[in-house]
Amino acid sequence: MADLALQAEVSELLFREARLLDAQRWTDWLELYCEDAVFWVPAFTMAGGYTEQPEQELNFIYMAGRSGLEERVFRLNTGISLSSTPLPRTRHMVGMVMVDGQNGDAVQAFANCQVATFTEIRGQQFRTSSYEYLLRRSGGGLRIAQKKVLLLEAVIDGYFDFYAI
Amino acid sequence: MTQERDFAAFIDDRPEEGIFRVDRSVYNDPAVLEAEYQTIFEGGWIFLCHETHIPNPGDYFTTWLGRQPVFVVRGADGSVNGFLNACGHRGAMLLTYRVGNAKTFDCPYHGFCFNDKGDCISVRSKRTGWPDEFDIGRFDLAPIARIDSYRGLIFGSLAPDVPELRDYLGAATALLDIFVAPVPQPLEIVPGYCVYVSNCNWKVMHENGPDAYHAPVVHRNFADTIAFRESRGSFEGVNKTERGRLTARIESASYDLGNGHTAFWNERTTPEAYPIYAHRDELAKRFSPGQLDWILGRGRHMTIFPNLLLNDLASSHLRTYRPLSVDRTETIIWCIAPVGEPAEMRAARLRKFEDFFLPSGMATPDDIAIVEAAQRASWALESRWTDMGRGSDPAFRIDGPDQAARELGFTPKVSSTSWDHEITLQGVYRHWLSRITRNGEARHG
Ligand code: FES
Ligand SMILES: [Fe+2]
């Protein structure tokens, strides 16, 4: 029997993350991540799957530690990154949130997400992915210990960063 | 749509005056692309894949030579064969996956079957509808006219009348030797890859490779971000990303290697951050001090005309591209690394690769944004010329090898005193012109 309170708590966290990204409230967004959080977007293998061993295989993004995300936020804020100036507007649509498991302070969750991105130059673009989260309970609340993003799109039209997937 | 074009008029090349300019309509004129398909992408040596993409008998790799779908297969005898990826019966595409392994190739349409030599070995219901004795050899797959490899890089040509691959690569071979040979182990493609499509002409993408002039501008934010990272003290040793080349004045050079191939190098400001630096004692036994300078002390970058880019800077990669239309280009990128590299070095190489090179990295998106901007503005036809004259002045160029080239033993057409001069692009476009006007040095020696 699903734990409805946990389901609601997890959904709220995932929706909040999406909303903070869309609002470009980076500092508040980073607060959702544990200090040692992993942000991971596997690459595709030529055989059509996803890479699975980040120490030995290529990824779109693999950052162990929240500092990697902080660096990406720093880069957006330099104001001289052509691909991020002006910042594309985004709208995340997070759905199908499911709690996959719970073990002490650790919670596993899944969701699908579609992000609409808009820039004057490229118009509206959509990227679709699955999210696999590891959440950790600390001081009462849940925070993100790992976010794995499995992209649907194997041929990348344009470019993207953490806020557009 | 082969409207006549005076291709020679697209290039304003006046060496004695230091002028080199390219008409921007080369980036958006469909007649130019048609000529490029015929004389370059479907008419000469094109990079296909790396040997480690097809290590075992039956391994295949599908790709394109210009508009034409092809595949490369490792034969039972270890040879590398290549064919048009179109069934000899009614032309259905035979292989749909990018890579795979098969003993025989069965057409998904009417079930004809082919072996690794391209021979048709069976047709369905052969007893009815066909004459009693007929030769199914008429369905054999069309071969890629020429297939050859150098240092693990496999090339193919649909045109049979091309020079030997080694001759085509020419002066680039010495640099490929250095790219591939420095460590005892051969190189392999690291698992995982990325394909991305950009809204630009293939030449705008190709120009961005040899163009080091843009790096301190377009990638200033990357250097600043790495400086921010280092200010927080979290990355040491092989995990450290070199940023010196983006911020400091350093020793460097660039070369027009002939046949449209280019190279540049720059001094490594923090050689200890280079993954193979740990092999230095072993390397010192096998290479002269001059060669060792090239291997450990210089970040290297090269392009092979028209569709291969290799570099060994902060990380190491292979990139290939092909035109989809005048303003759409597909790029495929792989990380390449020594077989059996220690785990810590491999991980560091990958993290640096992901930092910079992918459309999800912290630098390549800015390259894509700027080449797309150049493409959009190529329609400003009243502003006709793209200027590539930097470094033409005799004070900055040497016809033939400079000291560093002599130390490695190669003879470029032109050497330049800086990595960010534009003599490399001049070499690309002189060769390009010779090819699309069909009197190229490459095709006729
Ligand atoms: S098209 Fe291949 S068997 Fe008919
Ligand atoms: Fe660049």
XYZ file of C-alpha atoms and ligand atoms in Angstrom:
615
model
C 0.000 0.000 0.000
C 1.476 3.320 -1.069
C 2.525 5.710 1.641
C 0.376 8.663 0.617
C 2.104 11.118 2.926
C 5.502 10.191 1.443
C 4.093 10.288 -2.081
C 2.822 13.818 -1.424
C 6.101 14.895 0.143
C 8.166 13.574 -2.774
C 5.840 15.113 -5.364
C 6.000 18.443 -3.609
C 9.806 18.370 -3.648
C 9.968 17.510 -7.353
C 7.423 20.175 -8.264
C 9.257 22.717 -6.145
C 12.546 21.938 -7.873
C 10.921 22.404 -11.285
C 9.285 25.653 -10.232
C 12.525 27.097 -8.843
C 14.360 26.217 -12.076
C 11.666 27.890 -14.183
C 11.852 30.957 -11.929
C 15.668 30.950 -12.292
C 15.956 31.094 -8.509
C 19.305 29.299 -8.548
C 20.296 29.833 -4.917
C 17.009 28.454 -3.622
C 17.236 25.615 -6.107
C 20.764 24.644 -4.982
C 19.440 24.470 -1.400
C 17.429 21.408 -2.419
C 20.646 19.492 -3.082
C 22.834 17.763 -0.492
C 26.448 18.958 -0.335
C 27.629 15.659 -1.869
C 24.790 15.394 -4.388
C 25.382 13.719 -7.766
C 23.882 15.263 -10.904
C 24.065 12.749 -13.706
C 22.906 12.757 -17.319
C 24.202 9.577 -18.997
C 25.221 9.670 -22.659
C 23.912 7.190 -25.211
C 25.893 4.170 -26.292
C 26.222 3.545 -30.010
C 24.161 0.392 -29.500
C 21.235 2.566 -28.389
C 21.325 2.290 -24.590
C 22.584 4.634 -21.891
C 26.072 4.604 -20.429
C 26.053 3.165 -16.916
C 29.534 3.508 -15.430
C 30.365 7.191 -15.091
C 33.996 6.572 -14.097
C 34.670 4.646 -17.309
C 32.123 5.899 -19.808
C 31.066 9.190 -21.305
C 28.129 11.207 -19.946
C 26.385 14.370 -21.024
C 26.853 15.654 -17.495
C 28.333 13.937 -14.471
C 29.068 15.988 -11.406
C 29.719 14.455 -8.014
C 29.220 17.191 -5.444
C 26.937 20.205 -5.450
C 29.952 22.388 -6.294
C 29.629 21.271 -9.930
C 26.112 22.699 -10.078
C 27.319 25.864 -8.370
C 29.960 26.248 -11.087
C 27.328 25.958 -13.780
C 25.247 28.614 -12.046
C 28.378 30.779 -11.807
C 28.845 30.407 -15.576
C 25.272 31.476 -16.351
C 25.807 34.514 -14.178
C 28.980 35.617 -16.006
C 26.698 37.143 -18.621
C 29.234 36.312 -21.355
C 28.168 32.779 -22.228
C 26.526 33.170 -25.643
C 24.406 30.059 -25.261
C 23.041 31.277 -21.929
C 22.698 35.000 -22.603
C 19.870 35.837 -22.617
C 18.841 32.803 -20.604
C 16.255 30.652 -22.364
C 12.867 30.685 -20.646
C 11.741 27.250 -19.512
C 8.602 25.500 -18.283
C 8.972 22.090 -16.663
C 6.055 19.681 -16.748
C 6.782 17.007 -14.126
C 4.455 14.021 -14.033
C 4.130 10.351 -13.177
C 5.840 10.845 -9.840
C 6.298 7.477 -8.138
C 8.036 6.459 -4.929
C 10.096 3.407 -5.824
C 11.496 2.529 -2.432
C 12.400 3.665 1.030
C 15.200 2.535 3.271
C 15.770 4.412 6.508
C 16.551 7.990 5.539
C 16.853 7.174 1.823
C 13.989 7.421 -0.648
C 14.052 6.423 -4.310
C 11.697 8.185 -6.672
C 10.882 8.337 -10.373
C 9.198 10.933 -12.571
C 8.867 11.889 -16.204
C 9.495 15.421 -17.284
C 9.019 17.482 -20.389
C 10.681 20.879 -20.578
C 9.624 23.548 -23.030
C 12.441 25.977 -23.753
C 12.014 29.237 -25.595
C 14.521 31.603 -27.151
C 13.932 34.180 -29.886
C 16.463 32.417 -32.074
C 15.441 28.797 -31.736
C 11.782 29.307 -30.881
C 10.080 26.712 -28.691
C 11.909 23.422 -28.195
C 10.921 20.402 -26.126
C 13.150 17.976 -24.280
C 11.715 14.903 -22.611
C 13.374 12.767 -19.950
C 12.913 10.429 -17.058
C 14.180 11.413 -13.640
C 15.559 8.909 -11.153
C 16.078 10.474 -7.743
C 17.786 9.411 -4.587
C 16.444 11.582 -1.773
C 17.822 11.824 1.725
C 16.003 12.853 4.878
C 18.002 15.222 7.018
C 16.737 17.575 9.692
C 13.165 16.523 9.006
C 12.999 17.460 5.307
C 13.933 15.588 2.130
C 16.849 16.774 -0.001
C 18.248 15.531 -3.281
C 21.225 13.163 -2.979
C 21.234 12.155 -6.650
C 19.341 13.179 -9.753
C 19.780 11.031 -12.827
C 18.237 12.353 -16.028
C 17.636 9.907 -18.879
C 17.114 11.888 -22.068
C 14.670 10.676 -24.676
C 16.366 12.581 -27.491
C 19.423 10.710 -28.817
C 20.191 13.304 -31.508
C 20.557 16.641 -29.759
C 19.063 19.553 -31.646
C 21.006 22.582 -30.399
C 22.383 22.429 -26.854
C 21.159 22.338 -23.280
C 22.182 22.853 -19.683
C 20.879 21.604 -16.330
C 17.929 23.999 -16.323
C 16.486 22.785 -19.656
C 16.176 19.040 -19.031
C 20.011 22.024 -59.532
C 23.542 22.337 -60.734
C 23.352 25.986 -61.712
C 26.671 27.180 -63.034
C 28.741 29.015 -60.485
C 32.088 30.658 -60.908
C 33.525 29.028 -57.804
C 36.887 30.752 -58.198
C 35.139 34.098 -57.662
C 34.123 32.960 -54.163
C 37.725 33.253 -52.951
C 39.681 36.507 -53.008
C 43.230 35.221 -52.561
C 45.995 37.785 -53.048
C 48.980 36.522 -51.061
C 51.292 39.358 -52.125
C 48.852 41.852 -50.609
C 48.084 39.750 -47.536
C 44.427 39.448 -48.573
C 42.416 36.269 -48.091
C 38.634 36.508 -48.157
C 35.740 34.116 -48.729
C 32.379 35.088 -50.205
C 29.753 34.380 -47.533
C 27.363 32.826 -50.025
C 29.502 29.654 -49.810
C 27.594 29.077 -46.557
C 24.079 29.288 -47.962
C 24.118 28.608 -51.720
C 22.557 25.187 -52.525
C 24.606 24.975 -55.747
C 27.768 25.093 -53.667
C 26.539 22.266 -51.466
C 25.639 20.192 -54.522
C 29.183 20.636 -55.853
C 30.588 19.746 -52.431
C 28.553 16.554 -52.263
C 29.781 15.510 -55.705
C 33.439 16.447 -55.474
C 34.215 16.269 -51.758
C 31.860 14.145 -49.653
C 31.059 11.657 -52.420
C 34.280 12.202 -54.347
C 37.256 11.726 -52.027
C 38.607 10.413 -48.727
C 36.180 10.817 -45.832
C 36.675 9.719 -42.233
C 34.275 6.879 -41.399
C 35.033 5.438 -37.954
C 37.725 4.159 -35.636
C 38.964 0.560 -35.726
C 37.818 -0.021 -32.154
C 34.244 0.627 -33.299
C 34.425 -2.716 -35.132
C 36.889 -4.924 -33.206
C 35.379 -8.367 -33.975
C 34.376 -10.267 -37.118
C 30.826 -9.309 -38.099
C 30.950 -5.957 -36.268
C 29.488 -3.241 -38.431
C 29.223 0.545 -38.286
C 26.706 2.479 -40.377
C 27.313 6.029 -41.547
C 27.076 8.306 -44.589
C 29.374 9.458 -47.339
C 27.724 12.746 -48.216
C 24.120 11.801 -48.988
C 24.880 8.136 -49.489
C 24.250 5.632 -46.681
C 27.139 3.207 -46.198
C 28.396 0.661 -43.706
C 31.758 -0.716 -42.745
C 32.095 -4.310 -41.580
C 34.940 -6.348 -40.067
C 35.209 -9.488 -42.215
C 35.720 -13.006 -40.882
C 39.364 -12.686 -42.003
C 39.862 -9.443 -40.025
C 39.753 -7.196 -43.101
C 37.654 -4.035 -43.173
C 35.085 -3.899 -45.969
C 32.601 -1.200 -46.834
C 29.383 -1.120 -48.855
C 26.490 1.099 -49.748
C 23.813 0.487 -47.147
C 21.196 -0.258 -49.787
C 19.894 -3.665 -50.771
C 20.859 -4.874 -54.242
C 17.244 -5.885 -54.927
C 14.926 -2.900 -54.572
C 17.164 -0.701 -52.496
C 15.780 -0.912 -48.955
C 18.211 0.201 -46.300
C 19.878 -2.939 -45.097
C 21.119 -1.925 -41.642
C 19.216 0.452 -39.406
C 21.298 0.434 -36.217
C 24.445 2.545 -35.862
C 26.519 -0.454 -34.782
C 25.916 -4.163 -34.409
C 27.212 -7.623 -35.172
C 25.905 -10.000 -37.799
C 27.121 -13.134 -39.559
C 25.045 -12.308 -42.615
C 22.969 -9.289 -43.530
C 19.315 -10.032 -44.180
C 17.317 -7.419 -46.020
C 14.211 -6.468 -44.035
C 12.132 -6.020 -47.233
C 12.113 -9.292 -49.230
C 14.656 -11.208 -47.197
C 17.625 -11.403 -49.590
C 20.790 -12.264 -47.723
C 24.365 -10.923 -48.037
C 27.733 -11.900 -46.588
C 30.597 -9.757 -45.229
C 32.047 -9.455 -48.743
C 28.804 -7.929 -50.004
C 27.915 -11.040 -52.020
C 24.250 -11.879 -52.346
C 24.087 -15.421 -50.981
C 20.369 -16.140 -51.120
C 17.131 -14.816 -52.561
C 13.667 -15.881 -51.467
C 11.618 -18.303 -53.549
C 14.415 -18.595 -56.046
C 12.698 -21.497 -57.828
C 9.728 -19.529 -58.996
C 9.643 -16.399 -61.117
C 13.313 -16.518 -62.017
C 14.993 -18.417 -64.839
C 16.270 -21.890 -63.853
C 19.901 -20.909 -63.784
C 20.453 -17.285 -62.965
C 23.281 -15.460 -61.277
C 22.213 -13.858 -58.002
C 25.522 -11.963 -58.157
C 23.551 -9.205 -59.883
C 22.184 -8.294 -56.429
C 25.621 -7.964 -54.771
C 26.062 -4.873 -52.637
C 27.899 -1.972 -54.229
C 31.258 -1.549 -52.509
C 32.732 1.707 -51.213
C 35.365 2.137 -53.932
C 38.292 2.676 -51.565
C 38.733 1.800 -47.878
C 41.949 2.313 -45.971
C 43.058 3.201 -42.480
C 45.844 5.087 -40.788
C 46.648 4.649 -37.099
C 43.250 3.119 -36.477
C 41.304 5.809 -38.327
C 39.222 4.262 -41.117
C 38.545 6.322 -44.236
C 36.500 5.581 -47.338
C 36.041 7.112 -50.769
C 33.198 6.570 -53.209
C 35.505 7.764 -55.993
C 38.088 5.172 -57.074
C 40.568 7.646 -58.567
C 41.964 9.076 -55.351
C 45.586 9.083 -54.160
C 46.727 6.574 -51.549
C 45.342 7.544 -48.128
C 48.849 8.036 -46.747
C 49.634 10.489 -49.529
C 46.363 12.298 -49.027
C 47.083 12.697 -45.299
C 50.610 13.818 -46.187
C 52.224 16.013 -43.518
C 49.349 15.210 -41.136
C 50.679 11.659 -40.621
C 53.511 12.807 -38.306
C 50.954 14.524 -36.095
C 48.599 11.554 -36.194
C 51.542 9.405 -35.074
C 52.014 11.657 -32.069
C 48.315 11.791 -31.352
C 48.006 8.056 -31.361
C 51.400 6.705 -30.362
C 52.625 8.439 -27.209
C 51.656 5.747 -24.768
C 52.491 2.075 -25.261
C 48.839 1.124 -25.533
C 46.818 1.890 -28.661
C 43.881 4.250 -28.398
C 40.289 3.180 -28.077
C 36.954 4.879 -28.360
C 35.581 5.327 -24.840
C 32.023 3.935 -24.559
C 29.319 6.549 -25.048
C 29.038 9.170 -27.760
C 27.037 12.194 -28.732
C 25.314 13.302 -31.940
C 24.140 16.869 -32.308
C 22.667 18.917 -35.107
C 23.504 22.586 -35.517
C 21.849 25.225 -37.670
C 24.905 26.051 -39.729
C 26.744 25.126 -42.878
C 29.324 22.363 -42.404
C 32.140 24.762 -43.278
C 31.190 27.188 -40.517
C 31.473 24.247 -38.123
C 34.712 23.095 -39.738
C 36.244 26.589 -39.468
C 35.505 26.740 -35.756
C 37.986 23.886 -35.144
C 41.245 25.394 -36.443
C 40.104 28.830 -35.251
C 41.872 29.439 -31.955
C 41.329 33.195 -32.324
C 37.846 32.882 -30.805
C 38.801 30.902 -27.729
C 39.680 33.732 -25.289
C 36.476 35.523 -26.308
C 33.845 32.800 -26.671
C 35.326 30.652 -23.888
C 36.270 33.419 -21.473
C 33.308 32.348 -19.341
C 34.667 28.793 -19.269
C 38.076 30.008 -18.085
C 36.396 32.194 -15.461
C 34.312 29.252 -14.292
C 37.378 27.006 -13.971
C 39.137 29.808 -12.061
C 36.115 29.942 -9.752
C 36.382 26.173 -9.282
C 40.087 26.411 -8.481
C 39.566 29.296 -6.081
C 37.533 26.855 -4.016
C 40.436 24.425 -4.082
C 38.594 21.281 -4.978
C 40.527 19.979 -8.015
C 44.148 18.822 -8.007
C 46.552 16.755 -10.155
C 45.067 15.116 -13.231
C 41.670 16.465 -12.258
C 42.815 20.008 -12.840
C 41.640 21.615 -16.068
C 44.138 23.690 -18.012
C 42.892 27.181 -18.532
C 46.207 28.913 -19.214
C 45.672 28.830 -22.955
C 42.473 30.783 -22.618
C 43.862 33.525 -20.435
C 47.626 33.868 -20.851
C 50.029 34.609 -23.694
C 51.751 31.346 -24.358
C 54.055 29.876 -26.983
C 52.184 28.375 -29.907
C 52.122 27.775 -33.659
C 49.769 26.715 -36.428
C 50.185 24.944 -39.748
C 48.605 24.630 -43.154
C 49.475 20.962 -43.688
C 48.349 20.850 -47.325
C 45.267 19.115 -48.811
C 43.108 21.223 -46.491
C 44.488 19.644 -43.305
C 45.436 21.910 -40.407
C 47.096 21.766 -37.013
C 47.952 24.020 -34.136
C 49.641 23.584 -30.788
C 50.130 25.605 -27.694
C 52.419 25.158 -24.784
C 50.796 23.402 -21.827
C 50.818 25.801 -18.910
C 50.156 22.984 -16.437
C 51.490 19.799 -18.115
C 50.919 17.803 -14.935
C 47.181 18.171 -15.559
C 47.597 16.198 -18.798
C 46.441 12.579 -18.299
C 49.499 10.851 -19.834
C 51.970 13.023 -17.919
C 52.412 10.135 -15.475
C 54.107 8.138 -18.290
C 56.865 10.710 -18.749
C 59.817 8.545 -17.586
C 58.827 5.712 -19.848
C 58.231 8.109 -22.748
C 61.625 9.744 -22.276
C 63.237 6.394 -23.111
C 61.379 6.078 -26.397
C 61.352 9.612 -27.755
C 63.854 12.382 -28.416
C 63.627 15.545 -26.276
C 62.126 17.355 -29.288
C 59.434 14.714 -29.696
C 58.796 14.654 -25.957
C 58.149 18.394 -26.085
C 55.431 17.670 -28.612
C 53.932 14.831 -26.615
C 53.921 16.249 -23.092
C 54.530 19.946 -23.463
C 52.109 20.894 -26.227
C 48.355 20.768 -26.461
C 47.594 19.632 -30.021
C 44.714 20.139 -32.354
C 44.262 19.018 -35.927
C 41.697 18.737 -38.681
C 41.690 16.381 -41.643
C 39.752 17.719 -44.603
C 36.824 17.636 -44.790
C 35.256 15.880 -41.814
C 37.615 14.899 -39.019
C 38.780 16.847 -36.007
C 41.115 15.421 -33.374
C 42.522 17.133 -30.387
C 44.490 16.406 -27.310
C 44.145 19.509 -25.171
C 42.473 19.331 -21.761
C 40.956 16.017 -22.871
C 41.136 14.075 -26.124
C 38.513 13.635 -28.742
C 37.482 12.712 -32.266
C 34.738 14.620 -34.010
C 33.217 14.152 -37.427
C 30.548 16.082 -39.262
C 28.443 15.942 -42.379
C 26.162 18.372 -44.138
C 22.436 17.623 -43.920
C 21.552 20.751 -45.889
C 23.173 24.138 -46.510
C 22.328 25.235 -42.975
C 22.116 21.999 -40.995
C 25.168 20.031 -39.913
C 25.336 16.803 -37.948
C 28.293 16.334 -35.609
C 29.299 13.098 -33.894
C 31.801 13.227 -31.065
C 33.722 10.570 -29.119
C 36.247 10.583 -26.327
C 39.384 8.667 -27.303
C 41.893 7.352 -24.760
C 44.682 4.785 -24.292
C 43.530 1.197 -23.756
C 44.027 0.168 -20.144
C 44.472 3.720 -18.897
C 44.530 3.822 -15.058
C 41.035 4.340 -13.672
C 41.798 7.673 -12.019
C 43.191 9.116 -15.267
C 40.293 7.836 -17.336
C 37.786 9.396 -14.964
C 39.663 12.719 -14.986
C 39.789 12.674 -18.799
C 36.047 12.049 -18.984
C 35.143 14.784 -16.499
C 37.248 17.312 -18.423
C 35.703 16.163 -21.671
C 32.184 16.643 -20.271
C 33.148 20.034 -18.841
C 34.058 21.379 -22.266
C 33.101 19.441 -25.360
C 29.499 18.329 -25.426
C 26.351 20.299 -26.330
C 25.664 19.915 -22.594
C 29.139 21.137 -21.601
C 30.333 24.560 -20.513
C 32.082 25.528 -23.770
C 30.714 23.697 -26.834
C 27.226 25.269 -26.430
C 28.889 28.655 -26.845
C 30.681 27.411 -29.987
C 27.366 26.192 -31.374
C 25.697 29.497 -30.522
C 28.406 31.483 -32.315
C 28.584 29.333 -35.448
C 24.796 29.506 -35.725
C 25.033 33.285 -35.399
C 27.622 33.330 -38.203
C 25.289 31.232 -40.336
C 22.295 33.528 -39.806
C 24.390 36.565 -40.691
C 25.760 34.904 -43.838
C 22.595 36.266 -45.453
C 23.952 39.797 -45.033
C 25.018 39.571 -48.664
C 25.662 43.298 -48.954
C 28.519 42.604 -46.542
C 30.071 40.088 -48.864
C 33.427 38.971 -47.511
C 34.524 36.806 -44.624
C 38.086 37.909 -43.873
C 40.701 35.256 -43.083
C 43.818 37.345 -43.574
C 45.307 37.262 -40.092
C 48.855 35.915 -40.119
C 49.377 36.473 -43.866
C 52.072 39.040 -43.211
C 55.594 37.666 -43.877
C 56.582 38.646 -40.331
C 54.313 35.898 -39.006
C 54.480 33.162 -41.624
C 57.128 30.754 -42.847
C 56.715 28.850 -46.094
C 57.533 25.306 -45.025
C 58.445 24.006 -41.570
C 59.281 26.018 -38.467
C 61.674 24.718 -35.817
C 58.998 22.688 -33.988
C 57.840 21.024 -37.226
C 61.429 20.093 -38.049
C 61.818 18.520 -34.608
C 58.855 16.268 -35.253
C 59.784 15.727 -38.891
C 56.921 17.079 -40.950
C 56.763 19.618 -43.740
C 53.725 21.866 -43.689
C 52.956 24.167 -46.602
C 52.927 27.124 -44.239
C 53.899 27.553 -40.588
C 52.625 30.429 -38.515
C 54.094 31.907 -35.362
C 50.813 31.710 -33.476
C 48.030 29.194 -32.949
C 45.405 31.875 -33.489
C 46.407 33.025 -36.965
C 44.186 32.285 -39.941
C 46.643 30.674 -42.362
C 45.050 27.348 -41.426
C 41.701 28.507 -42.810
C 43.426 29.768 -45.945
C 44.748 26.233 -46.464
C 41.269 24.789 -45.970
C 39.693 27.094 -48.557
C 42.471 26.831 -51.136
C 42.043 23.063 -51.038
C 38.244 23.362 -50.997
C 38.378 25.478 -54.146
C 40.691 23.050 -55.897
C 38.243 20.258 -55.102
C 34.977 21.843 -56.139
C 36.533 23.062 -59.358
C 37.635 19.422 -59.859
C 41.280 20.127 -60.477
C 42.355 19.399 -56.942
C 45.794 18.321 -55.879
C 44.119 15.535 -53.932
C 42.355 13.869 -56.832
C 45.008 14.317 -59.460
C 48.157 14.389 -57.397
S 14.718 -4.667 -51.230
Fe 16.030 -6.011 -50.175
S 15.199 -7.948 -50.598
Fe 13.944 -6.613 -51.713
Fe 35.445 26.970 -29.293
